[in-house]
PDB file of C-alpha atoms in Angstrom:
ATOM      1  CA  MET X  11      51.008 -29.242   8.600  1.00  0.00           C
ATOM      2  CA  THR X  12      50.305 -27.913   5.146  1.00  0.00           C
ATOM      3  CA  VAL X  13      48.834 -24.523   4.321  1.00  0.00           C
ATOM      4  CA  VAL X  14      45.522 -26.053   3.213  1.00  0.00           C
ATOM      5  CA  THR X  15      45.253 -27.990   6.450  1.00  0.00           C
ATOM      6  CA  ARG X  16      45.954 -24.889   8.516  1.00  0.00           C
ATOM      7  CA  TRP X  17      43.297 -22.849   6.711  1.00  0.00           C
ATOM      8  CA  SER X  18      40.828 -25.703   6.965  1.00  0.00           C
ATOM      9  CA  LEU X  19      41.483 -25.854  10.699  1.00  0.00           C
ATOM     10  CA  VAL X  20      41.002 -22.065  11.038  1.00  0.00           C
ATOM     11  CA  VAL X  21      37.717 -22.224   9.109  1.00  0.00           C
ATOM     12  CA  LEU X  22      36.533 -25.185  11.194  1.00  0.00           C
ATOM     13  CA  ILE X  23      37.386 -23.427  14.464  1.00  0.00           C
ATOM     14  CA  GLY X  24      35.653 -20.245  13.232  1.00  0.00           C
ATOM     15  CA  ALA X  25      32.548 -22.214  12.265  1.00  0.00           C
ATOM     16  CA  CYS X  26      32.511 -23.904  15.676  1.00  0.00           C
ATOM     17  CA  LEU X  27      32.832 -20.529  17.412  1.00  0.00           C
ATOM     18  CA  CYS X  28      29.995 -19.057  15.332  1.00  0.00           C
ATOM     19  CA  SER X  29      27.818 -22.085  16.069  1.00  0.00           C
ATOM     20  CA  GLY X  30      28.566 -21.807  19.778  1.00  0.00           C
ATOM     21  CA  VAL X  31      27.762 -18.092  19.838  1.00  0.00           C
ATOM     22  CA  THR X  32      24.569 -18.739  17.864  1.00  0.00           C
ATOM     23  CA  LEU X  33      23.485 -21.333  20.399  1.00  0.00           C
ATOM     24  CA  ALA X  34      24.324 -19.001  23.284  1.00  0.00           C
ATOM     25  CA  CYS X  35      22.634 -15.956  21.712  1.00  0.00           C
ATOM     26  CA  PRO X  36      20.194 -17.039  18.981  1.00  0.00           C
ATOM     27  CA  THR X  37      19.235 -13.471  17.979  1.00  0.00           C
ATOM     28  CA  TRP X  38      22.692 -12.257  16.968  1.00  0.00           C
ATOM     29  CA  PRO X  39      22.555 -13.456  13.334  1.00  0.00           C
ATOM     30  CA  GLU X  40      19.339 -11.498  12.821  1.00  0.00           C
ATOM     31  CA  SER X  41      20.721  -8.414  14.554  1.00  0.00           C
ATOM     32  CA  ILE X  42      23.740  -8.277  12.229  1.00  0.00           C
ATOM     33  CA  GLY X  43      21.775  -9.323   9.140  1.00  0.00           C
ATOM     34  CA  VAL X  44      23.335 -12.704   8.363  1.00  0.00           C
ATOM     35  CA  ASP X  45      20.231 -14.822   8.887  1.00  0.00           C
ATOM     36  CA  PHE X  46      19.963 -15.837   5.237  1.00  0.00           C
ATOM     37  CA  TRP X  47      17.405 -18.512   6.094  1.00  0.00           C
ATOM     38  CA  ASN X  48      14.853 -15.708   6.639  1.00  0.00           C
ATOM     39  CA  TYR X  49      15.211 -14.368   3.084  1.00  0.00           C
ATOM     40  CA  SER X  50      11.536 -14.971   2.212  1.00  0.00           C
ATOM     41  CA  HIS X  51      10.510 -13.099   5.370  1.00  0.00           C
ATOM     42  CA  TYR X  52      12.583 -10.113   4.269  1.00  0.00           C
ATOM     43  CA  ASN X  53      11.062 -10.250   0.788  1.00  0.00           C
ATOM     44  CA  ARG X  54       7.588 -10.096   2.342  1.00  0.00           C
ATOM     45  CA  GLN X  55       8.674  -7.116   4.439  1.00  0.00           C
ATOM     46  CA  VAL X  56      10.005  -5.320   1.359  1.00  0.00           C
ATOM     47  CA  ASP X  57       6.725  -5.999  -0.479  1.00  0.00           C
ATOM     48  CA  GLU X  58       4.740  -4.647   2.472  1.00  0.00           C
ATOM     49  CA  PHE X  59       6.915  -1.529   2.658  1.00  0.00           C
ATOM     50  CA  GLN X  60       6.384  -0.954  -1.066  1.00  0.00           C
ATOM     51  CA  ARG X  61       2.594  -1.259  -0.643  1.00  0.00           C
ATOM     52  CA  GLN X  62       2.696   1.181   2.265  1.00  0.00           C
ATOM     53  CA  ASP X  63       4.786   3.571   0.176  1.00  0.00           C
ATOM     54  CA  GLU X  64       2.197   3.451  -2.620  1.00  0.00           C
ATOM     55  CA  VAL X  65      -0.633   4.169  -0.179  1.00  0.00           C
ATOM     56  CA  MET X  66       1.318   7.038   1.358  1.00  0.00           C
ATOM     57  CA  GLY X  67       2.006   8.437  -2.113  1.00  0.00           C
ATOM     58  CA  GLN X  68      -1.694   8.343  -2.968  1.00  0.00           C
ATOM     59  CA  THR X  69      -2.577   9.948   0.352  1.00  0.00           C
ATOM     60  CA  GLN X  70       0.020  12.649  -0.204  1.00  0.00           C
ATOM     61  CA  THR X  71      -1.471  13.430  -3.610  1.00  0.00           C
ATOM     62  CA  LEU X  72      -4.971  13.688  -2.127  1.00  0.00           C
ATOM     63  CA  VAL X  73      -3.762  15.964   0.662  1.00  0.00           C
ATOM     64  CA  GLN X  74      -1.847  18.201  -1.744  1.00  0.00           C
ATOM     65  CA  ASN X  75      -4.916  18.495  -3.983  1.00  0.00           C
ATOM     66  CA  ARG X  76      -7.102  19.351  -0.992  1.00  0.00           C
ATOM     67  CA  ILE X  77      -4.606  21.999   0.151  1.00  0.00           C
ATOM     68  CA  ALA X  78      -4.487  23.537  -3.332  1.00  0.00           C
ATOM     69  CA  LYS X  79      -8.299  23.685  -3.524  1.00  0.00           C
ATOM     70  CA  LYS X  80      -8.571  25.227  -0.067  1.00  0.00           C
ATOM     71  CA  GLU X  81      -5.873  27.747  -0.941  1.00  0.00           C
ATOM     72  CA  ALA X  82      -7.838  28.803  -4.037  1.00  0.00           C
ATOM     73  CA  ILE X  83     -11.015  29.153  -1.970  1.00  0.00           C
ATOM     74  CA  ILE X  84      -9.194  31.230   0.642  1.00  0.00           C
ATOM     75  CA  LEU X  85      -7.756  33.556  -2.008  1.00  0.00           C
ATOM     76  CA  ASP X  86     -11.205  33.992  -3.541  1.00  0.00           C
ATOM     77  CA  LEU X  87     -12.619  34.767  -0.111  1.00  0.00           C
ATOM     78  CA  ILE X  88      -9.868  37.246   0.762  1.00  0.00           C
ATOM     79  CA  GLU X  89     -10.361  39.079  -2.516  1.00  0.00           C
ATOM     80  CA  SER X  90     -14.174  39.054  -2.015  1.00  0.00           C
ATOM     81  CA  ARG X  91     -14.892  36.954  -5.106  1.00  0.00           C
ATOM     82  CA  ILE X  92     -16.949  34.591  -2.933  1.00  0.00           C
ATOM     83  CA  GLN X  93     -18.851  34.939   0.337  1.00  0.00           C
ATOM     84  CA  LEU X  94     -17.955  33.252   3.609  1.00  0.00           C
ATOM     85  CA  GLU X  95     -20.989  30.991   3.280  1.00  0.00           C
ATOM     86  CA  ASP X  96     -19.704  29.693  -0.074  1.00  0.00           C
ATOM     87  CA  ALA X  97     -16.267  29.035   1.403  1.00  0.00           C
ATOM     88  CA  ILE X  98     -17.766  27.158   4.351  1.00  0.00           C
ATOM     89  CA  GLN X  99     -19.832  24.980   2.025  1.00  0.00           C
ATOM     90  CA  ALA X 100     -16.796  24.244  -0.156  1.00  0.00           C
ATOM     91  CA  PHE X 101     -14.737  23.310   2.927  1.00  0.00           C
ATOM     92  CA  TRP X 102     -17.617  21.109   4.080  1.00  0.00           C
ATOM     93  CA  LYS X 103     -17.641  19.197   0.798  1.00  0.00           C
ATOM     94  CA  MET X 104     -13.882  18.666   0.906  1.00  0.00           C
ATOM     95  CA  ASN X 105     -13.762  17.723   4.573  1.00  0.00           C
ATOM     96  CA  ASN X 106     -16.462  15.103   4.119  1.00  0.00           C
ATOM     97  CA  THR X 107     -14.204  13.188   1.740  1.00  0.00           C
ATOM     98  CA  ALA X 108     -11.974  12.446   4.741  1.00  0.00           C
ATOM     99  CA  PRO X 109     -14.065  11.802   7.878  1.00  0.00           C
ATOM    100  CA  ASN X 110     -11.241  12.517  10.302  1.00  0.00           C
ATOM    101  CA  LEU X 111     -11.022  16.133   9.110  1.00  0.00           C
ATOM    102  CA  MET X 112     -14.420  17.082  10.482  1.00  0.00           C
ATOM    103  CA  SER X 113     -13.625  15.457  13.818  1.00  0.00           C
ATOM    104  CA  VAL X 114     -10.485  17.621  14.009  1.00  0.00           C
ATOM    105  CA  VAL X 115     -12.514  20.736  13.178  1.00  0.00           C
ATOM    106  CA  ARG X 116     -15.097  19.787  15.813  1.00  0.00           C
ATOM    107  CA  HIS X 117     -12.362  19.373  18.390  1.00  0.00           C
ATOM    108  CA  CYS X 118     -10.333  22.502  17.562  1.00  0.00           C
ATOM    109  CA  TYR X 119     -12.896  25.222  16.891  1.00  0.00           C
ATOM    110  CA  PRO X 120     -15.636  26.787  19.007  1.00  0.00           C
ATOM    111  CA  GLY X 121     -19.227  26.863  17.925  1.00  0.00           C
ATOM    112  CA  ASP X 122     -22.646  25.348  18.407  1.00  0.00           C
ATOM    113  CA  SER X 123     -22.763  23.650  15.010  1.00  0.00           C
ATOM    114  CA  ASP X 124     -20.460  22.186  12.392  1.00  0.00           C
ATOM    115  CA  TRP X 125     -20.964  25.129  10.043  1.00  0.00           C
ATOM    116  CA  GLU X 126     -20.000  27.613  12.752  1.00  0.00           C
ATOM    117  CA  LYS X 127     -16.887  25.584  13.572  1.00  0.00           C
ATOM    118  CA  LEU X 128     -16.055  25.427   9.861  1.00  0.00           C
ATOM    119  CA  GLY X 129     -16.571  29.173   9.674  1.00  0.00           C
ATOM    120  CA  HIS X 130     -13.914  29.641  12.335  1.00  0.00           C
ATOM    121  CA  ASN X 131     -11.706  27.162  10.479  1.00  0.00           C
ATOM    122  CA  VAL X 132     -12.066  29.130   7.232  1.00  0.00           C
ATOM    123  CA  ILE X 133     -11.310  32.408   9.020  1.00  0.00           C
ATOM    124  CA  ASP X 134      -8.198  30.835  10.559  1.00  0.00           C
ATOM    125  CA  HIS X 135      -7.046  29.820   7.080  1.00  0.00           C
ATOM    126  CA  VAL X 136      -7.617  33.369   5.856  1.00  0.00           C
ATOM    127  CA  SER X 137      -5.720  34.781   8.821  1.00  0.00           C
ATOM    128  CA  ALA X 138      -2.779  32.431   8.268  1.00  0.00           C
ATOM    129  CA  ARG X 139      -2.671  33.299   4.564  1.00  0.00           C
ATOM    130  CA  MET X 140      -2.805  37.028   5.219  1.00  0.00           C
ATOM    131  CA  LYS X 141       0.075  36.871   7.707  1.00  0.00           C
ATOM    132  CA  HIS X 142       2.404  35.749   4.935  1.00  0.00           C
ATOM    133  CA  THR X 143       1.309  38.281   2.334  1.00  0.00           C
ATOM    134  CA  SER X 144       1.159  42.045   2.567  1.00  0.00           C
ATOM    135  CA  TYR X 145      -1.121  43.016  -0.343  1.00  0.00           C
ATOM    136  CA  PHE X 146      -4.390  41.803   1.140  1.00  0.00           C
ATOM    137  CA  PRO X 147      -6.829  44.381   2.489  1.00  0.00           C
ATOM    138  CA  ASN X 148      -6.704  45.359   6.152  1.00  0.00           C
ATOM    139  CA  GLY X 149      -9.763  44.521   8.192  1.00  0.00           C
ATOM    140  CA  ARG X 150     -10.775  41.515   6.105  1.00  0.00           C
ATOM    141  CA  ILE X 151     -10.632  39.194   9.121  1.00  0.00           C
ATOM    142  CA  GLN X 152     -13.011  41.447  11.060  1.00  0.00           C
ATOM    143  CA  GLU X 153     -15.372  41.543   8.073  1.00  0.00           C
ATOM    144  CA  LEU X 154     -15.392  37.748   7.904  1.00  0.00           C
ATOM    145  CA  GLU X 155     -15.980  37.402  11.647  1.00  0.00           C
ATOM    146  CA  ALA X 156     -18.897  39.832  11.374  1.00  0.00           C
ATOM    147  CA  GLU X 157     -20.252  37.883   8.399  1.00  0.00           C
ATOM    148  CA  LEU X 158     -20.019  34.653  10.412  1.00  0.00           C
ATOM    149  CA  GLU X 159     -21.908  36.254  13.306  1.00  0.00           C
ATOM    150  CA  LEU X 160     -24.562  37.513  10.898  1.00  0.00           C
ATOM    151  CA  LEU X 161     -24.948  34.047   9.384  1.00  0.00           C
ATOM    152  CA  LYS X 162     -25.156  32.574  12.864  1.00  0.00           C
ATOM    153  CA  CYS X 163     -27.810  35.073  13.968  1.00  0.00           C
ATOM    154  CA  GLN X 164     -29.849  34.618  10.808  1.00  0.00           C
ATOM    155  CA  ASN X 165     -29.318  30.851  10.911  1.00  0.00           C
ATOM    156  CA  GLN X 166     -28.988  30.928   7.120  1.00  0.00           C
ATOM    157  CA  LEU X 167     -26.437  28.218   6.598  1.00  0.00           C
ATOM    158  CA  SER X 168     -27.399  24.586   6.781  1.00  0.00           C
ATOM    159  CA  LEU X 169     -24.713  22.096   5.914  1.00  0.00           C
ATOM    160  CA  SER X 170     -27.183  19.239   5.799  1.00  0.00           C
ATOM    161  CA  ASN X 171     -28.444  20.601   2.464  1.00  0.00           C
ATOM    162  CA  VAL X 172     -24.986  20.595   0.918  1.00  0.00           C
ATOM    163  CA  GLU X 173     -24.360  17.699  -1.453  1.00  0.00           C
TER     164      GLU X 173
END
């Protein structure tokens, strides 16, 4: 037997073994990634993953922008450059660009109305920001809670009028 014949026989036996295993367990080529006949399927998957990545990138940009805007509002509120009512209205405008945000606020915060729940949300943001920084004035949280109660009692804030 020549060398070529021996190698041909080895290749033939290997091919027969692979065929037999494939018949016995048809999913093994896919599980080890040798199912080259599904190449177009994999291309479609890659295209779909790329589209999902683009959408996630856009969503991430929107979320980062929203966080930056809210952070600026919170800093203005902490330093008394704006009133609580203004902060609530600004949060309302931003939260309405993503409908699921208001449903989260409604679920997580107490209150009889959306503006009251947003007021608690704004105060929570202020509280979280103040925990990480030492230069903000003491008692600001209590002032904001009192301001929220005053707004609630006077029923001055109506989010339905906010554009």
